[in-house]
Tab-separated table of C-alpha atoms in Angstrom:
chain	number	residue	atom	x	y	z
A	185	UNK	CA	-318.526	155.771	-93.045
A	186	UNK	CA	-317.871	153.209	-90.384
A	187	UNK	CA	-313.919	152.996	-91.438
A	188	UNK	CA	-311.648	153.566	-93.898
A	189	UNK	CA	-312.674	152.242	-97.166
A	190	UNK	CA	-310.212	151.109	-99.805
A	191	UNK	CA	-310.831	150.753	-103.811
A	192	UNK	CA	-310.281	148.036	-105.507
A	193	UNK	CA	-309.138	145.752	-103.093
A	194	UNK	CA	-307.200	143.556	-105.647
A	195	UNK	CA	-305.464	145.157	-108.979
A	196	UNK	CA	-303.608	143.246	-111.523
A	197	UNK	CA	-302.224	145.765	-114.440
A	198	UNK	CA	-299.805	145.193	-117.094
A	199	UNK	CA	-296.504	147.146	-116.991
A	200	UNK	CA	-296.742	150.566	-118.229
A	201	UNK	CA	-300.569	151.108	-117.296
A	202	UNK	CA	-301.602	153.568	-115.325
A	203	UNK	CA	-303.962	153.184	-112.221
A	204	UNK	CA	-305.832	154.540	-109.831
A	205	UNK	CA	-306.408	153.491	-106.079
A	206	UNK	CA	-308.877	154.930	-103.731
A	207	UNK	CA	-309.221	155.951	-100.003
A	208	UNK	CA	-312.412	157.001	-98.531
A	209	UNK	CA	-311.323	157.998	-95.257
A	210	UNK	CA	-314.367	158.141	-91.955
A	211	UNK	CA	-316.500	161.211	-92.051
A	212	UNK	CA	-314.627	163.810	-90.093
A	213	UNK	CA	-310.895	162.908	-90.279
A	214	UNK	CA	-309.039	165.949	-91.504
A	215	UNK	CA	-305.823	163.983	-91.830
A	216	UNK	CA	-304.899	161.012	-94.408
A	217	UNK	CA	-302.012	158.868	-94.795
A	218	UNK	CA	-300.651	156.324	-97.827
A	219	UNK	CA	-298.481	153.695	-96.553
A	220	UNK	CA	-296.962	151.584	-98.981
A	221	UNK	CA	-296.080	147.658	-97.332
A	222	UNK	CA	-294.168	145.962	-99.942
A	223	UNK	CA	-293.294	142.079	-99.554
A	224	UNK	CA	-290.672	141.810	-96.573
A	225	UNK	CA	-290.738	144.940	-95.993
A	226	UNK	CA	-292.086	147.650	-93.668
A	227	UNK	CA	-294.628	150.304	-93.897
A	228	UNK	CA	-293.243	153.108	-96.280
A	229	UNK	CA	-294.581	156.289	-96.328
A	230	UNK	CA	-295.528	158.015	-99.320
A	231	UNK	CA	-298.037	161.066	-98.670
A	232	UNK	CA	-300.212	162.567	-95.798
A	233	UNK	CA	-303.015	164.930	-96.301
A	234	UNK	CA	-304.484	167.673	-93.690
A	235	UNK	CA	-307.543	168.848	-95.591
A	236	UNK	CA	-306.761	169.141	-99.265
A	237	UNK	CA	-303.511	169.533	-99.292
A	238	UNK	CA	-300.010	167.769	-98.929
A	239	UNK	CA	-297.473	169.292	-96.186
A	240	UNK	CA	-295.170	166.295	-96.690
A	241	UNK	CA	-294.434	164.635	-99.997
A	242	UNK	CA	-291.279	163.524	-99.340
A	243	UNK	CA	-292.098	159.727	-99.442
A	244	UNK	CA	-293.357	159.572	-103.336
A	245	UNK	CA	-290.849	157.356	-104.626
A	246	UNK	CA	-290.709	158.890	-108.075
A	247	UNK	CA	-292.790	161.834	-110.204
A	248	UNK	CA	-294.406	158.891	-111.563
A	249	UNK	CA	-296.775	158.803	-107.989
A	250	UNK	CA	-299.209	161.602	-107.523
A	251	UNK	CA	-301.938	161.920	-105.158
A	252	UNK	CA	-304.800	164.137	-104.477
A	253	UNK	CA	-307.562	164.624	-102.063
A	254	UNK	CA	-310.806	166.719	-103.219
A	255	UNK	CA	-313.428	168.032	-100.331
A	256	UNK	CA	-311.507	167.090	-97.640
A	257	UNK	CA	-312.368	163.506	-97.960
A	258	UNK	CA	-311.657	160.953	-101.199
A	259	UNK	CA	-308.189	160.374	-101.615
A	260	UNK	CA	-306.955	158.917	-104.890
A	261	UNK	CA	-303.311	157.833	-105.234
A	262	UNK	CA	-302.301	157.712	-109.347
A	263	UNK	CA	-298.994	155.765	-110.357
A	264	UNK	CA	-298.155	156.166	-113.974
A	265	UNK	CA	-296.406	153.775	-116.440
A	266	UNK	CA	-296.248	150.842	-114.061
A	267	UNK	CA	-293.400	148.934	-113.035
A	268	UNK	CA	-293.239	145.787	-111.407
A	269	UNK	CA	-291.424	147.241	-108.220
A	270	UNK	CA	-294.861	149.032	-107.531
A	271	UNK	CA	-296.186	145.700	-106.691
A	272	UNK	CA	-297.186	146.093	-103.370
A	273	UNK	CA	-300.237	146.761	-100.645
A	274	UNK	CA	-301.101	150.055	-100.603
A	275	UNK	CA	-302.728	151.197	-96.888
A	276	UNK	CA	-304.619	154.036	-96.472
A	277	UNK	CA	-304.896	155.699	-92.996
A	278	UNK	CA	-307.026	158.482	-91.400
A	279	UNK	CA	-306.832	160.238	-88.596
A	280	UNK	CA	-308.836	163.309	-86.559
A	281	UNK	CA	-306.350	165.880	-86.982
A	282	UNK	CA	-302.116	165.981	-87.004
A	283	UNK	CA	-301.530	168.653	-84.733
A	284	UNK	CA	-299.993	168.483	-81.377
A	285	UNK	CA	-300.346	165.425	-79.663
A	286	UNK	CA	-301.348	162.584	-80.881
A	287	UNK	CA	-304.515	161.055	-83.097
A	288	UNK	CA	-305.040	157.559	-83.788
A	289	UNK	CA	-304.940	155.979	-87.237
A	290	UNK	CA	-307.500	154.355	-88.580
A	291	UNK	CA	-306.348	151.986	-91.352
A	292	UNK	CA	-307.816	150.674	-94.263
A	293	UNK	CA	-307.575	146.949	-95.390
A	294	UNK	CA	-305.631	148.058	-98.475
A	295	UNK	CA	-305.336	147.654	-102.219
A	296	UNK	CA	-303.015	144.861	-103.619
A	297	UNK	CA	-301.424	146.412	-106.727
A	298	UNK	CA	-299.850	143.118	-108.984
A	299	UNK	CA	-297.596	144.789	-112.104
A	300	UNK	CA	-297.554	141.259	-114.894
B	1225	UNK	CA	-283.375	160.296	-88.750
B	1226	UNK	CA	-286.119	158.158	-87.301
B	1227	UNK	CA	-286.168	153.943	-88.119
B	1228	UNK	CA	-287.637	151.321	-85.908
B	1229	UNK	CA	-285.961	147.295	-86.028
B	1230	UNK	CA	-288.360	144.158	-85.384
B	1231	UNK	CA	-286.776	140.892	-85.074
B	1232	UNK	CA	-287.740	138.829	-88.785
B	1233	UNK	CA	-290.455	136.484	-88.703
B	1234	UNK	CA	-292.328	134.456	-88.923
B	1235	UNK	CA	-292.419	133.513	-85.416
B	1236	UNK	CA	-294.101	130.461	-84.796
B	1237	UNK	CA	-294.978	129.111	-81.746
B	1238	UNK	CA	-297.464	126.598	-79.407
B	1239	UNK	CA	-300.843	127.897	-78.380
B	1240	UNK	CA	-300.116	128.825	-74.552
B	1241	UNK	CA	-296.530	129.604	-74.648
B	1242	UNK	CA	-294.726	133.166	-74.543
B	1243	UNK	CA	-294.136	135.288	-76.368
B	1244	UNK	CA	-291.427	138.272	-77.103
B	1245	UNK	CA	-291.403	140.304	-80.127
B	1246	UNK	CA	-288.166	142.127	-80.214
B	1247	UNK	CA	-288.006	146.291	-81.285
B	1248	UNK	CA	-285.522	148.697	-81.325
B	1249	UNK	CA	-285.281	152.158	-82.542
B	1250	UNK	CA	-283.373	155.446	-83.507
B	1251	UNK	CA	-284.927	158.812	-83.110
B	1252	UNK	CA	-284.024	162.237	-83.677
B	1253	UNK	CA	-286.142	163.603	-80.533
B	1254	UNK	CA	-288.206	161.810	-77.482
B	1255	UNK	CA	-290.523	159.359	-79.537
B	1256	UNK	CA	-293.799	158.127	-78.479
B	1257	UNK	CA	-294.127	154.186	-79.597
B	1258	UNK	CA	-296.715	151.856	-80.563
B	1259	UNK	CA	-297.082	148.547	-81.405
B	1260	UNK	CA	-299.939	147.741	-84.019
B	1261	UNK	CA	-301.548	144.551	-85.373
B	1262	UNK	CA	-302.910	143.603	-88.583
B	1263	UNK	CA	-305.320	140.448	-88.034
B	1264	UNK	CA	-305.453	138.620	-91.498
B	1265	UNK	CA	-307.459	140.386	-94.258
B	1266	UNK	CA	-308.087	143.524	-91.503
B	1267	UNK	CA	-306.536	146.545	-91.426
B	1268	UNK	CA	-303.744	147.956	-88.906
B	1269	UNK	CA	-305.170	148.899	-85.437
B	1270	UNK	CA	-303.624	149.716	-82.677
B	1271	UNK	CA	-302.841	147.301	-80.031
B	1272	UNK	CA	-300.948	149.416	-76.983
B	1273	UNK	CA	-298.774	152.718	-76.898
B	1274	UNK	CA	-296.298	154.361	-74.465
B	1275	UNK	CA	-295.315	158.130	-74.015
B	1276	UNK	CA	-292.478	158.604	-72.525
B	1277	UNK	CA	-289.710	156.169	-70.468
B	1278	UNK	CA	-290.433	153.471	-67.973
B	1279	UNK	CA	-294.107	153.379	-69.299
B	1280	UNK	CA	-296.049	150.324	-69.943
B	1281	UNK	CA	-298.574	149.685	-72.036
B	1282	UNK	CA	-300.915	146.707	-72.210
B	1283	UNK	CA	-303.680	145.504	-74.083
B	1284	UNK	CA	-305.488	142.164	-74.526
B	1285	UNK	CA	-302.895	140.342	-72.824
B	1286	UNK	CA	-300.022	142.079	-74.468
B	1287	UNK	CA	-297.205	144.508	-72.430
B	1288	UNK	CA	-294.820	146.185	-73.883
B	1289	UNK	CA	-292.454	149.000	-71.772
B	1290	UNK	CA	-290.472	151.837	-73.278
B	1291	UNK	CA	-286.438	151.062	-72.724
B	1292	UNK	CA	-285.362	154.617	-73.206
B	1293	UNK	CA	-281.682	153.064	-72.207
B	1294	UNK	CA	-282.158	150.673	-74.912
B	1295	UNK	CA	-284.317	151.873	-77.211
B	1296	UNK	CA	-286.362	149.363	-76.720
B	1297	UNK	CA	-289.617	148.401	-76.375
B	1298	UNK	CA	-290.048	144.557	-77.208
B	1299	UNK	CA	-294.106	143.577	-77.053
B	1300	UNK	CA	-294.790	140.337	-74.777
B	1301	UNK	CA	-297.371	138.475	-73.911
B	1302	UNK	CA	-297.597	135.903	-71.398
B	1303	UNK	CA	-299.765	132.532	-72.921
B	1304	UNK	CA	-300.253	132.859	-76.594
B	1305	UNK	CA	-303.534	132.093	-78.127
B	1306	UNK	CA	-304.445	130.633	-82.000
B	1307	UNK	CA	-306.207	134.299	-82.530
B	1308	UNK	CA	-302.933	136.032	-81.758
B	1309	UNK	CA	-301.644	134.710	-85.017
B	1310	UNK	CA	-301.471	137.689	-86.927
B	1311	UNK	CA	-298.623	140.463	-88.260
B	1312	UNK	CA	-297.230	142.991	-85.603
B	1313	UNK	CA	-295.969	146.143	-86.194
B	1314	UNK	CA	-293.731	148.490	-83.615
B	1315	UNK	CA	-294.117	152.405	-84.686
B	1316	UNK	CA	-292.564	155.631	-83.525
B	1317	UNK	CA	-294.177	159.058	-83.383
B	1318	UNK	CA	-291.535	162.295	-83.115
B	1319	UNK	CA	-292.292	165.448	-82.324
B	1320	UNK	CA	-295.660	167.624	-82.492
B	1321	UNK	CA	-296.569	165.576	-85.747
B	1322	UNK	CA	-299.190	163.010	-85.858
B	1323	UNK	CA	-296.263	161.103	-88.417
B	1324	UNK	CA	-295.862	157.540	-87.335
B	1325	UNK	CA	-292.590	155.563	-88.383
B	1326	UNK	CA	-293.473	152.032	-88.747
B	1327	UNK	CA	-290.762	148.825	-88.343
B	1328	UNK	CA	-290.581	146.040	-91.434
B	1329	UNK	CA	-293.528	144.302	-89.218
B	1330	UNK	CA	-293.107	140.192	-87.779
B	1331	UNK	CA	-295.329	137.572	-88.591
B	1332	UNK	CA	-296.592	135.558	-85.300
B	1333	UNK	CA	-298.393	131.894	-86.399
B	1334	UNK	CA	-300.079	130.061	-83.032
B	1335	UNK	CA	-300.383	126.240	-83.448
B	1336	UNK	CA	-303.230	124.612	-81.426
């Protein structure tokens, strides 16, 4: 597509629920990103993709977060058993590649995640 | 390990005035750094980036130069406008990576 496309925009769930946000990255990107902006805070990372899989985990903040990306493209980012930290944007990026030198992001407009 | 510092917001200011948006940073190697914007309701884009010490970059009106000395690289712009009034973000890139580092991001509100 045109950009980075982000599902839902908006999520309210109740504590304990399990949800699922999506990234459809543009056609072509090899690389993806989750970002997690929390209020006051700065852009966290959590995950980044090149292809299907994950070289660098390291910013899930607990086993709780999972992620996948199928065909090189969709991205879906699962948190289990909600809590009400989680509340926060989460931004999906994409990017042509993440080799040597350097490849713009693109960046999604984000989901809001509320956890009532 | 790699962090970047932006002065707290919001910032608010007068349409026409100027503008400085302080950043610092630490970094394990030579970083590249970026400033991006997020307009409200839009996504992050990039506003202007710098590769390596004494550089400037500029875009729509905005400067910033990299401070290797300081480890700096504040963004600026010379005459504000209501449509600046967005969130700004200053990011650092390390290494052969494409991993960006972002700061906590400052608010800037322009009053007509």
């Amino acid at each position: 597509g045109a950009g980075v496309s982000q599902s839902p925009s908006n999520k309210v769930t109740e504590k304990g629920k399990d949800v699922e946000l999506r990234c459809d990255p543009i056609s072509g990107h090899t690389a993806l990103y989750w970002y997690r902006q929390s209020l006051g805070q700065g852009l966290e990372f959590l995950i980044y993709f090149q292809g299907n899989s994950a070289p660098d985990k390291s910013g899930l903040p607990s086993d709780r977060f999972s992620a996948e990306r199928t065909g090189g493209s969709v991205s879906t980012l699962t948190i289990q058993r909600t809590q009400q930290e989680d509340s926060a944007v989460y931004l999906c990026a994409s990017s042509l590649g993440s080799g040597t030198g350097f490849y713009g992001y693109t960046f999604g407009s984000g989901t809001r995640l509320t956890v009532v | 390990g790699n962090s970047v510092t932006q002065m707290e917001g919001p910032v608010t200011l007068s349409e026409e005035a100027f503008l400085t948006i302080n950043c610092t940073y630490t970094a394990t190697g030579y970083p590249s750094l970026f400033w991006y914007v997020q307009y409200p309701g839009e996504g992050l884009q990039l506003l202007l980036k710098a590769t390596k010490a004494d550089d400037k970059g500029s875009n729509k009106g905005f400067e910033a130069t990299y401070r290797k000395e300081t480890t700096s690289f504040h963004l600026e712009k010379g005459s504000v406008q209501v449509s600046d009034s967005a969130v700004y973000f200053c990011a650092l890139r390390v290494g052969a990576g494409n991993m960006l580092t972002f700061g906590g991001g400052t608010r800037l509100m322009v009053k007509p």
